């Protein structure tokens, strides 16, 4: 049998250790799915954040420490590891950088923190005793890996894949810190420079062997000014390296028949038990228990590109009728305020839970009837898939992975409602179609069950990843 190909994933967040969103879900489930194919030795490296619970820390082994040189700094770096479901996870330890008080990101020195992280990953390869064939770097926080491999290290055999989970976050910094913070030589300037700034994502796009993103539609969108966030010319120029692979989800983790976090377990066969979850959710959200009023939920970061504006606009109209709306998420203050004010205005119909809470999100997936996801842009989106698993019908805008994962109910095998135009009217049109169908209990149940039975596992795309990894090596 051929030796297993060695792949090192680098991601700034990985579930179940620490996460804020979709990247954590993917980095926490794709490696295990790849490992299960038997073709790959997959390992994952991530920072040892203060948030990581002692439950996991107790399972870790200390592998050693080294001093990482970053420009004029010499920085302590410890390395820990643990094994889970066939995958080795490595944790880069430096308390100054990663033991912070309010979340994973958003600090003044994020650039320096992730420069340290990327440098540390490469410096720790000997401690890992693992020489990867491929380093698969995710999002801007890991963007320096392919760049450092091009300018700072002599590992010609290592191939690199860079995955864009979201082009909205590129890692932009002032050019003056190229040497001092990022420890890059002047000859790297033209590669990482874009629009007068350092742009780490741009550098990674130029330096990596393959650029992947998380749906086929998003690949095409990224090439346009509307979606490319300024990087479309770079993406276009590198289009021969570009591939779109739709994400899967952890279908064992998101299974209503096994989920201890929901009020009452259920399955497609025992669909009627979903009603218990609805009742308990209505109580939890402080809404009247109304079994026949459709509950529409939003589980999202409250950021502009998630379409929160459309939700707020459409809610004003929807709330005139017989619906309940539950929001779970936090983000931009203006949206948080707008949603809270809607709750004040319609206290018996609207509940705004302004928090990021994974446990609560399970209860909302299980208890709601409909999930609203009217994103302006959505590289893949995972909530629409999780919602389907819990028999909650998604209403999505036809963009990115939403378009690639949800078929409209107008088709015989539809599993949701899809609208094209990014407008409150577009969202309302789809919402009214859903509310109409909801009145027909039989038809609605059939739709929910189709959604529950759709295959969202990684099995669908693990083969495409395998082929991509094979091709990278074959092309050199
Ligand atoms: C980002 C994207 C989301 C995608 C996720 C995982 O969070 O915004 O669309 O599903 O990454 O790839």
PDB file of N, CA and C and ligand atoms in Angstrom, residues 22-23 26 165-166 214 247 301 306 378-382, ligand 1:
ATOM      1  N   UNK A  22     -17.558  29.422  11.478  1.00  0.00           N
ATOM      2  CA  UNK A  22     -17.511  28.303  10.543  1.00  0.00           C
ATOM      3  C   UNK A  22     -16.131  27.694  10.359  1.00  0.00           C
ATOM      4  N   UNK A  23     -15.080  28.536  10.393  1.00  0.00           N
ATOM      5  CA  UNK A  23     -13.735  27.988  10.229  1.00  0.00           C
ATOM      6  C   UNK A  23     -13.469  26.913  11.292  1.00  0.00           C
ATOM      7  N   UNK A  26     -15.169  23.664  10.392  1.00  0.00           N
ATOM      8  CA  UNK A  26     -14.527  22.933   9.298  1.00  0.00           C
ATOM      9  C   UNK A  26     -13.204  22.329   9.766  1.00  0.00           C
ATOM     10  N   UNK A 165     -11.961  31.044   3.521  1.00  0.00           N
ATOM     11  CA  UNK A 165     -13.289  30.812   4.098  1.00  0.00           C
ATOM     12  C   UNK A 165     -14.100  32.088   4.014  1.00  0.00           C
ATOM     13  N   UNK A 166     -13.430  33.200   3.999  1.00  0.00           N
ATOM     14  CA  UNK A 166     -14.139  34.458   3.878  1.00  0.00           C
ATOM     15  C   UNK A 166     -13.190  35.562   3.444  1.00  0.00           C
ATOM     16  N   UNK A 214     -14.798  27.406  -0.396  1.00  0.00           N
ATOM     17  CA  UNK A 214     -15.690  26.424   0.203  1.00  0.00           C
ATOM     18  C   UNK A 214     -17.009  26.175  -0.535  1.00  0.00           C
ATOM     19  N   UNK A 247     -18.284  22.633   1.640  1.00  0.00           N
ATOM     20  CA  UNK A 247     -18.088  22.067   2.978  1.00  0.00           C
ATOM     21  C   UNK A 247     -19.151  21.039   3.309  1.00  0.00           C
ATOM     22  N   UNK A 301     -23.686  35.426  13.080  1.00  0.00           N
ATOM     23  CA  UNK A 301     -22.940  36.611  13.479  1.00  0.00           C
ATOM     24  C   UNK A 301     -23.703  37.799  12.906  1.00  0.00           C
ATOM     25  N   UNK A 306     -24.020  39.193   6.299  1.00  0.00           N
ATOM     26  CA  UNK A 306     -24.961  38.112   6.639  1.00  0.00           C
ATOM     27  C   UNK A 306     -26.407  38.506   6.321  1.00  0.00           C
ATOM     28  N   UNK A 378     -21.978  34.573   0.980  1.00  0.00           N
ATOM     29  CA  UNK A 378     -21.835  33.438   1.905  1.00  0.00           C
ATOM     30  C   UNK A 378     -20.946  32.391   1.251  1.00  0.00           C
ATOM     31  N   UNK A 379     -19.667  32.389   1.599  1.00  0.00           N
ATOM     32  CA  UNK A 379     -18.740  31.444   0.962  1.00  0.00           C
ATOM     33  C   UNK A 379     -19.301  30.025   0.945  1.00  0.00           C
ATOM     34  N   UNK A 380     -19.720  29.540   2.088  1.00  0.00           N
ATOM     35  CA  UNK A 380     -20.416  28.249   2.122  1.00  0.00           C
ATOM     36  C   UNK A 380     -21.653  28.370   2.989  1.00  0.00           C
ATOM     37  N   UNK A 381     -21.440  28.707   4.268  1.00  0.00           N
ATOM     38  CA  UNK A 381     -22.554  28.687   5.207  1.00  0.00           C
ATOM     39  C   UNK A 381     -22.710  27.261   5.724  1.00  0.00           C
ATOM     40  N   UNK A 382     -22.840  27.142   7.017  1.00  0.00           N
ATOM     41  CA  UNK A 382     -23.028  25.813   7.611  1.00  0.00           C
ATOM     42  C   UNK A 382     -24.382  25.715   8.302  1.00  0.00           C
TER      43      UNK A 382
HETATM   44  C1  LIG B   1     -16.743  31.364   6.994  1.00  0.00           C
HETATM   45  C2  LIG B   1     -17.798  31.694   5.954  1.00  0.00           C
HETATM   46  C3  LIG B   1     -18.876  30.637   5.867  1.00  0.00           C
HETATM   47  C4  LIG B   1     -18.242  29.258   5.746  1.00  0.00           C
HETATM   48  C5  LIG B   1     -17.246  29.031   6.859  1.00  0.00           C
HETATM   49  C6  LIG B   1     -16.552  27.693   6.779  1.00  0.00           C
HETATM   50  O1  LIG B   1     -17.278  31.489   8.274  1.00  0.00           O
HETATM   51  O2  LIG B   1     -18.379  32.959   6.211  1.00  0.00           O
HETATM   52  O3  LIG B   1     -19.707  30.870   4.768  1.00  0.00           O
HETATM   53  O4  LIG B   1     -19.236  28.274   5.816  1.00  0.00           O
HETATM   54  O5  LIG B   1     -16.263  30.037   6.835  1.00  0.00           O
HETATM   55  O6  LIG B   1     -15.913  27.487   5.553  1.00  0.00           O
END
